[in-house]
CSV table of C-alpha atoms in Angstrom, one decimal:
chain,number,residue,atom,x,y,z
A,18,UNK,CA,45.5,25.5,123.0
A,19,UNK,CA,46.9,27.8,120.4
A,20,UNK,CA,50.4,26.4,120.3
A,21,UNK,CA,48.4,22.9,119.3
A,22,UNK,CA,46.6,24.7,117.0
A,23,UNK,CA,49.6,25.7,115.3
A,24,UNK,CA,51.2,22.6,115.5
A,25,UNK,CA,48.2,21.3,113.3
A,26,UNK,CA,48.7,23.6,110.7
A,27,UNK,CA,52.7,23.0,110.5
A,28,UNK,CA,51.9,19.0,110.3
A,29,UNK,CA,49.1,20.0,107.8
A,30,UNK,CA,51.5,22.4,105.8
A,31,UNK,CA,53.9,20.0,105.9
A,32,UNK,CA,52.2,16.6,104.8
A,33,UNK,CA,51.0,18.9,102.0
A,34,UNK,CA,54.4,20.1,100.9
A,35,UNK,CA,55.4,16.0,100.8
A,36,UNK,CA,52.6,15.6,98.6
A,37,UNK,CA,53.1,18.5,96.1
A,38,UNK,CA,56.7,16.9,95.5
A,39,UNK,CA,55.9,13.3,95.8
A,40,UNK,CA,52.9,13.6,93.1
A,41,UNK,CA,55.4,16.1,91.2
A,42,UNK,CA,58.1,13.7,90.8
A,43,UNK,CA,56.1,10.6,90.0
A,44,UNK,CA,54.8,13.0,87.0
A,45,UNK,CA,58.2,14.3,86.1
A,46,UNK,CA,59.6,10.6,86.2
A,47,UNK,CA,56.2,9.3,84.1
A,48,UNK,CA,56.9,11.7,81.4
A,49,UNK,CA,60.6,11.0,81.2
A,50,UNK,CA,60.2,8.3,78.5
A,51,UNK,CA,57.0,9.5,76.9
A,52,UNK,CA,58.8,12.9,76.3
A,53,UNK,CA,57.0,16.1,74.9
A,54,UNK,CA,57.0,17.9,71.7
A,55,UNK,CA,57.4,21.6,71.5
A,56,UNK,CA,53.3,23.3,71.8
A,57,UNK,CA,52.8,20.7,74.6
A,58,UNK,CA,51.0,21.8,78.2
A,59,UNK,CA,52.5,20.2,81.3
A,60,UNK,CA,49.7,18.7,82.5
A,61,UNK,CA,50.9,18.9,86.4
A,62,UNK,CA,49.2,16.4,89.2
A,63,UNK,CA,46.1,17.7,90.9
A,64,UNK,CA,48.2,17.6,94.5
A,65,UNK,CA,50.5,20.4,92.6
A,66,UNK,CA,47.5,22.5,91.3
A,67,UNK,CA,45.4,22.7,95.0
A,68,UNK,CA,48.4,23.5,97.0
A,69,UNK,CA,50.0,26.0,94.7
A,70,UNK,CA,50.1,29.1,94.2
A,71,UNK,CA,52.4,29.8,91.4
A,72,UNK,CA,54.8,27.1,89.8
A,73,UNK,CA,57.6,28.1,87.7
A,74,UNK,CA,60.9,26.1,85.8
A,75,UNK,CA,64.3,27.5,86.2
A,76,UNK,CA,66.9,26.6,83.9
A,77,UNK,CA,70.0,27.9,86.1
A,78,UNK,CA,70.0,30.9,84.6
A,79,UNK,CA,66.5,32.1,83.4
A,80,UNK,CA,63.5,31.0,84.4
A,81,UNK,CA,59.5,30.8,83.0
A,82,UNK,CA,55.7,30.3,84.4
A,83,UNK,CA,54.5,29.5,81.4
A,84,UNK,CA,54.3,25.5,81.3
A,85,UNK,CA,54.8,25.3,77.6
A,86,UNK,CA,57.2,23.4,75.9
A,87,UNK,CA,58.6,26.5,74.4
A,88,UNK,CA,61.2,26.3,71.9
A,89,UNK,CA,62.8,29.8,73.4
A,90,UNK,CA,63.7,27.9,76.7
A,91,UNK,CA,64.1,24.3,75.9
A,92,UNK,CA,65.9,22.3,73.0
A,93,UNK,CA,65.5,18.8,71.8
A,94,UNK,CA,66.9,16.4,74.2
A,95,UNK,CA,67.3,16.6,77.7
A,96,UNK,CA,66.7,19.5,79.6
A,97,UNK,CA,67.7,19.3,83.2
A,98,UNK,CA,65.4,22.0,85.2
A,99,UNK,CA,64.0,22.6,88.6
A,100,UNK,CA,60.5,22.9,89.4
A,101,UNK,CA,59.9,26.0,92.0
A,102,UNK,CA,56.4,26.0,93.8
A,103,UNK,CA,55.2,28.7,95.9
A,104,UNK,CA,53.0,27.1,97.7
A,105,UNK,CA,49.5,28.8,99.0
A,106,UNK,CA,51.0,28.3,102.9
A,107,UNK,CA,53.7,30.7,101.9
A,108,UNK,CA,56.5,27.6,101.3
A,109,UNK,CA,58.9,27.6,98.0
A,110,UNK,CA,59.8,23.9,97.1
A,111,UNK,CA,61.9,22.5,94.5
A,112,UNK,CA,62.1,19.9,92.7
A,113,UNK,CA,65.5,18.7,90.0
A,114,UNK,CA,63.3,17.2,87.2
A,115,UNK,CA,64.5,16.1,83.7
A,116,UNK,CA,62.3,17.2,80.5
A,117,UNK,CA,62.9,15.1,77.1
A,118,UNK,CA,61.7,16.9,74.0
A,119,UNK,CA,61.0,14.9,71.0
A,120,UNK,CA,60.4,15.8,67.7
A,121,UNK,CA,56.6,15.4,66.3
A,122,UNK,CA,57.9,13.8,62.9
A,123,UNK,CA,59.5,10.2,62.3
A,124,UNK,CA,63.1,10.3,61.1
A,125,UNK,CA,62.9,9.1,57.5
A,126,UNK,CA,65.0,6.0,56.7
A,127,UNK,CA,66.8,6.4,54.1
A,128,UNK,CA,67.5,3.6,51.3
A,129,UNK,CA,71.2,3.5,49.8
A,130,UNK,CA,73.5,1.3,47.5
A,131,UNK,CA,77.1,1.1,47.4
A,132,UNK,CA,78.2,1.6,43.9
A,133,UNK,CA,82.2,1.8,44.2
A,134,UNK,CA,84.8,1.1,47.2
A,135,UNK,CA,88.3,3.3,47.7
A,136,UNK,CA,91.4,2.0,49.4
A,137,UNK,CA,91.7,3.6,52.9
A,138,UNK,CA,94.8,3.2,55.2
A,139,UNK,CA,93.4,1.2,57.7
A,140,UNK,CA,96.5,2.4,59.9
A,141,UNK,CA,95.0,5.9,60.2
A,142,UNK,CA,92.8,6.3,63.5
A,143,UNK,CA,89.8,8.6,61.4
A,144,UNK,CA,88.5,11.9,63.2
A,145,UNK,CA,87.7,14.2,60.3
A,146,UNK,CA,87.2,13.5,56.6
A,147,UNK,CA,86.6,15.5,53.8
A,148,UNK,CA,86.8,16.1,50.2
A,149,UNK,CA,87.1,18.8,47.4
A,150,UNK,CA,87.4,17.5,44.1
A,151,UNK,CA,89.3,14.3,44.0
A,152,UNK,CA,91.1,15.2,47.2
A,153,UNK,CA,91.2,13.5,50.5
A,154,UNK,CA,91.8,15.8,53.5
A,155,UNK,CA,92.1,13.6,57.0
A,156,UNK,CA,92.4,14.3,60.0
A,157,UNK,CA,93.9,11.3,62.5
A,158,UNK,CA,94.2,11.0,65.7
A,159,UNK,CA,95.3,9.4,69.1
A,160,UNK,CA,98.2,10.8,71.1
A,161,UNK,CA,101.6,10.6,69.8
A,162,UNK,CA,100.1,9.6,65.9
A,163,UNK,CA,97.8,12.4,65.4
A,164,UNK,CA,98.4,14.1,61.8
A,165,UNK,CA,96.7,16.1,59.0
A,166,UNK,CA,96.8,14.5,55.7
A,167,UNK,CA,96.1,14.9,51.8
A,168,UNK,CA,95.8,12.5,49.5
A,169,UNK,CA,94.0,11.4,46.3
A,170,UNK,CA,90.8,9.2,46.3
A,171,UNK,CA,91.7,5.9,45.2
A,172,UNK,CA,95.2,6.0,46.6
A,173,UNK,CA,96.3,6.0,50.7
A,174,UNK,CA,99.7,7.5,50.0
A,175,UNK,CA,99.9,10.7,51.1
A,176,UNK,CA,100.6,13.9,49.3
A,177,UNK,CA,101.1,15.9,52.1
A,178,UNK,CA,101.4,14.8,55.7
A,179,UNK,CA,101.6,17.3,59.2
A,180,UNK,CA,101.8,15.6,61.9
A,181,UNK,CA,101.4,17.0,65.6
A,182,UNK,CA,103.2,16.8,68.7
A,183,UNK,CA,103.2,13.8,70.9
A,184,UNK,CA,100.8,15.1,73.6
A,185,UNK,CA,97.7,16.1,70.9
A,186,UNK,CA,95.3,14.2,69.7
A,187,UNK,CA,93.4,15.1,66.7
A,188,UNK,CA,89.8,15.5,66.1
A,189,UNK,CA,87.5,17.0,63.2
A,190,UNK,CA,88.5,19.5,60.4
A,191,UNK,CA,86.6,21.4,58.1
A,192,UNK,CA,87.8,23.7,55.1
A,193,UNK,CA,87.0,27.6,54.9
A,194,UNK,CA,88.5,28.4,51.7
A,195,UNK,CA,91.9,28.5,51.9
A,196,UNK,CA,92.2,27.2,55.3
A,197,UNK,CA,91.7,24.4,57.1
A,198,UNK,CA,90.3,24.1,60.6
A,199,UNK,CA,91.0,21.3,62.9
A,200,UNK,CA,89.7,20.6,66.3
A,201,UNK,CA,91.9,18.5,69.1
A,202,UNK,CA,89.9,16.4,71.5
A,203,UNK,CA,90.9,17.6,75.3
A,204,UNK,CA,93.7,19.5,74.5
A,205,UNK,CA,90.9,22.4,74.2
A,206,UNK,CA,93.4,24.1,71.4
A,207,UNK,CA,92.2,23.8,68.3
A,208,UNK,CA,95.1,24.8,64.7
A,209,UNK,CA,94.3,26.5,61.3
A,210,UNK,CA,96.4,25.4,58.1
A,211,UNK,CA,97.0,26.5,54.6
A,212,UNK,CA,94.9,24.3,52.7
A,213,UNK,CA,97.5,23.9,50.0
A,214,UNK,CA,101.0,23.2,52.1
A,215,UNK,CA,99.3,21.8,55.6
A,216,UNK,CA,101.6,24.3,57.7
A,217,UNK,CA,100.1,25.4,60.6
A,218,UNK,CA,99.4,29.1,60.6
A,219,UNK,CA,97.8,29.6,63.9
A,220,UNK,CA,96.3,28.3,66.7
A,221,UNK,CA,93.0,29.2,68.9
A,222,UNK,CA,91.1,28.3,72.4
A,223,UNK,CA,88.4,25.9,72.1
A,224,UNK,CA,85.4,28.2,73.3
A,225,UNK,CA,84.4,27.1,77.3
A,226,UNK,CA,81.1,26.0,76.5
A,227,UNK,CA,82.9,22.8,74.3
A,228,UNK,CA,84.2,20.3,77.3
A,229,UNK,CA,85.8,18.5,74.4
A,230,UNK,CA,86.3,19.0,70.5
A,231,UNK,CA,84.8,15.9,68.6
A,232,UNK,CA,83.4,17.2,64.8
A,233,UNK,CA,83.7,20.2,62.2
A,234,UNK,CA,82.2,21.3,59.5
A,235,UNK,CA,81.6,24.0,58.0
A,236,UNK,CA,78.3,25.5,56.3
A,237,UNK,CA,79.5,28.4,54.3
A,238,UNK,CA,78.8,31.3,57.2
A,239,UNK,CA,80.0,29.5,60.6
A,240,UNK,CA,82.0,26.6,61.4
A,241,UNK,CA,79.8,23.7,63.3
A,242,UNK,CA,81.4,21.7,66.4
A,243,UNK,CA,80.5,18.5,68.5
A,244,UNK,CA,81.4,18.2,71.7
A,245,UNK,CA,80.4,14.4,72.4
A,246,UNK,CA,76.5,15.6,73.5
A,247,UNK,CA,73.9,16.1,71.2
A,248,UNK,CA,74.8,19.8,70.6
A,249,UNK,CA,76.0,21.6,67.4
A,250,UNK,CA,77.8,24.7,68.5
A,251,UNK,CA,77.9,27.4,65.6
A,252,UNK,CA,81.3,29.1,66.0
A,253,UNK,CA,82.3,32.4,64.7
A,254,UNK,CA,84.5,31.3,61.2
A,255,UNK,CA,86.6,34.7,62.0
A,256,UNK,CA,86.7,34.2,65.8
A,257,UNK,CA,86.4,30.2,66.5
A,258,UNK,CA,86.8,31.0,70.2
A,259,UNK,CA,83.2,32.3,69.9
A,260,UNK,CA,80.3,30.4,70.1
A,261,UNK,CA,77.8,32.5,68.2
A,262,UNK,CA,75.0,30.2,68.3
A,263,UNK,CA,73.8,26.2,70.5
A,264,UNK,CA,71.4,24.1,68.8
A,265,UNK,CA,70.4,20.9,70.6
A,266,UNK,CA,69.4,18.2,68.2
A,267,UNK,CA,66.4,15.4,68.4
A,268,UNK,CA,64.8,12.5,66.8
A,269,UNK,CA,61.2,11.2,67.5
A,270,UNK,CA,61.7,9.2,69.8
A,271,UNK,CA,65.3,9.1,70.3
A,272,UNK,CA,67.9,11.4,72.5
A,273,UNK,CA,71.2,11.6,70.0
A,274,UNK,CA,74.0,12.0,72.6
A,275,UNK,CA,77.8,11.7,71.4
A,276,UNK,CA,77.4,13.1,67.5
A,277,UNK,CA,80.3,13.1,66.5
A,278,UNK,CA,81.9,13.4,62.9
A,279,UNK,CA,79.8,16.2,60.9
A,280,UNK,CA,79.2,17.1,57.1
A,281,UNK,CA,77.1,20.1,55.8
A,282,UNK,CA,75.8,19.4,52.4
A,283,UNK,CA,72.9,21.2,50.3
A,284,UNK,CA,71.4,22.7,53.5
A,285,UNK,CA,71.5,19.8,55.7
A,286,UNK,CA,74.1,18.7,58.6
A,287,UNK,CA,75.0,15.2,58.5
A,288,UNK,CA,76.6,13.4,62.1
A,289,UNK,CA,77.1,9.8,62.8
A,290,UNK,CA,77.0,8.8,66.2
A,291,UNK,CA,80.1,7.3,68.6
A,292,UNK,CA,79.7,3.6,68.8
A,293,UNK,CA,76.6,3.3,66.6
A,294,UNK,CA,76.1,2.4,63.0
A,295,UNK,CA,74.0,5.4,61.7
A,296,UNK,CA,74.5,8.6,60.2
A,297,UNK,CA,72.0,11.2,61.0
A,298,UNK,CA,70.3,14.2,58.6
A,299,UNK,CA,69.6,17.2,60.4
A,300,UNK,CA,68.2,20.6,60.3
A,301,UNK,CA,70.6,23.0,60.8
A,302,UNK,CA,67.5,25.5,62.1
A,303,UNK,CA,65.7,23.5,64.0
A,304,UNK,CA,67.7,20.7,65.5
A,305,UNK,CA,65.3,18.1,63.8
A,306,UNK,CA,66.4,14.8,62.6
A,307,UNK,CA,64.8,14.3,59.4
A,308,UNK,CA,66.4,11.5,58.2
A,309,UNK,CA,68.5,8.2,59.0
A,310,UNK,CA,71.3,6.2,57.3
A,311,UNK,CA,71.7,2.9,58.7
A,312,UNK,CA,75.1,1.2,57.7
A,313,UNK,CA,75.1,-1.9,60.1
A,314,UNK,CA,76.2,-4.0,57.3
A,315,UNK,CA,79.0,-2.3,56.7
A,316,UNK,CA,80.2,-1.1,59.6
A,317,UNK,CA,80.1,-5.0,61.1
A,318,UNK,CA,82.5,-6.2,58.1
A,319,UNK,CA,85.1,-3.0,59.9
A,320,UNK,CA,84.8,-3.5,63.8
A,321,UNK,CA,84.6,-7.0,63.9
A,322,UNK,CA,88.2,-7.1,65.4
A,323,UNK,CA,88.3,-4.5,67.3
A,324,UNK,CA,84.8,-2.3,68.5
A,325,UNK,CA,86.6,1.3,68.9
A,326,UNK,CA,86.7,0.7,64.7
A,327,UNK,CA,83.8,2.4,64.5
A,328,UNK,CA,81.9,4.6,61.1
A,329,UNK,CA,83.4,7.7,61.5
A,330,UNK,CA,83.9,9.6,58.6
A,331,UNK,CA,81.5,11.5,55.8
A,332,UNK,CA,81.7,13.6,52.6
A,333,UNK,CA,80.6,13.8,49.5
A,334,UNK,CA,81.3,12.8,46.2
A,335,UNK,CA,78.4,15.3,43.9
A,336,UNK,CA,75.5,13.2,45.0
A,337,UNK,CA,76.6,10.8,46.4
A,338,UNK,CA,77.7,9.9,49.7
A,339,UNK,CA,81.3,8.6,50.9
A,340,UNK,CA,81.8,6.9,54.2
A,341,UNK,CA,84.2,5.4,56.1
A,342,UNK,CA,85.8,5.0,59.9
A,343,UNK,CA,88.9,4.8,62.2
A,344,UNK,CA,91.4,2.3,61.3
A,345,UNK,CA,88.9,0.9,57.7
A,346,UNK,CA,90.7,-0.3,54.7
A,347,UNK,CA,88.2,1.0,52.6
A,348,UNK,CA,85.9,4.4,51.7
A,349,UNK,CA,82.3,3.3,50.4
A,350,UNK,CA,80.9,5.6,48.0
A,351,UNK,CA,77.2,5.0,48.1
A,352,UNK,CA,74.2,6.3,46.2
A,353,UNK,CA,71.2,7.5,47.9
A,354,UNK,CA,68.1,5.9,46.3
């Protein structure tokens, strides 16, 4: 009699445990698209609330009860966590669960007007791109023709060429005063130059938590990396090794995965995205997209022959913006209206 008794309560404890994770992931995979916005209250089923007795989200390595879309544990984007109930039968279940965090605002769009084009060497595969003055600085890459470069706007011979060993393959570079700074893309070595004669000087260990180095910038304190996600990594200027500060970066209602080639200007990063036609603006202390730049028209008229010919490169020119991308003929100057 007793042993059916407890045989009961196992099936019982059991059938509720099923239903605490069924209802919870049906909730977690409901709210996927919808997303939440930091000062939001997950709402959790009414299955999870009468069998629980405490419910908590780890994040690997720290963990919270207070089911608030706190900015202290999750960024903007995806945030891959588990769900740990303690149920009141004295079971822990867990459940993987993915939490999208939007931002509350709509990215503005922004209206622009090309008002002059610039000869670009459309031989040069485009990773970094920048500009002091009325000089170029480019970064190229793809194994076996990746290079630093110097040259004058307006002209695509070069003043000064570097070019790197076989096996490298060059990514984004950003200038510190005297120095330039340029990233490699899985060689996970990244090289500093004189700015003035493009010799190397040294070299340094992409930091562990980069899996790849895409984009630089740099914003006057730190230098700023991408890594293909929709991370900025603030690295130490002194120590680029160190990763001094992550900021995950989000749009209303999109997720903006594989930022790539970076500018800071006036207080403001800007990244275009791998593969896609925009360039975004972003806050640098929140993560926030603010803004959009939508060069479809442009960047059609350069990748019709070949789709890896993608917008890749940004600077600018006092107010107004330059652009351009791997393997262009030409730099767009445009005006932002």
């Amino acid at each position: 009699m007793f042993s059916g008794f407890v045989l009961i309560l196992l099936l019982t404890s059991c059938r509720n445990d099923k239903e605490i994770l069924n209802s919870l992931a049906d909730y977690n995979h409901s709210m996927e698209e919808k997303g939440y916005h930091f000062g939001d209250r997950l709402n959790l089923p009414d299955e999870v609330a009468e069998y629980a007795e405490a419910v908590s989200i780890s994040f690997g390595n720290k963990e919270t009860s207070n089911l608030v879309i706190d900015p202290k544990f999750f960024g903007y984007g995806e945030n891959k966590v588990t769900f740990i109930v303690k149920t009141k039968g004295g079971e822990t279940l867990n459940q993987d669960a993915t939490i999208n965090v939007f931002s509350k605002s709509p990215e503005e769009n922004f209206i622009y007007k090309v008002v002059a084009e610039y000869p670009h060497d459309p031989n040069n595969f485009l990773e970094g791109f920048l500009l002091e003055g009325n000089t170029v600085y480019e970064s190229d890459g793809l194994k076996n023709s990746s290079q630093l470069i110097k040259y004058t706007l307006g002209t695509t011979k070069p003043i000064i060429t570097e070019k790197q060993p076989g096996h490298i393959f060059s990514e984004g570079c950003a200038i510190t005063g005297d120095k330039i700074y340029q990233l490699t893309y899985q060689n996970k070595i990244g090289f500093i130059y004189d700015k003035n004669t493009l010799k190397k000087i040294s070299e340094f260990p992409l930091p562990n938590e980069i899996g790849e180095g895409w984009g630089l910038t740099f914003d006057g304190s730190n230098l700023i990396a991408t890594d293909g996600s929709n991370n900025l990594y603030f690295l130490d200027s002194n120590d680029p090794s160190k990763v001094v500060r992550k900021l995950s970066v989000g749009g209303h209602k999109d997720i903006y995965n594989q930022l790539n080639e970076l500018e800071y200007y006036k207080g403001f990063i800007y990244a275009n995205i791998w593969h896609q036609p925009f360039i975004l603006k972003i806050n640098p202390r929140t993560g926030e997209t603010v803004g959009k730049f939508d060069f479809t028209k442009i960047t059609e008229e350069n990748t019709k022959d070949d789709k890896e010919h993608v917008l890749n490169g940004i600077a600018f020119k006092g107010e107004n913006m330059l652009v351009t991308g791997k393997n262009w003929p030409k730099i767009y100057e445009v005006a932002i209206q």
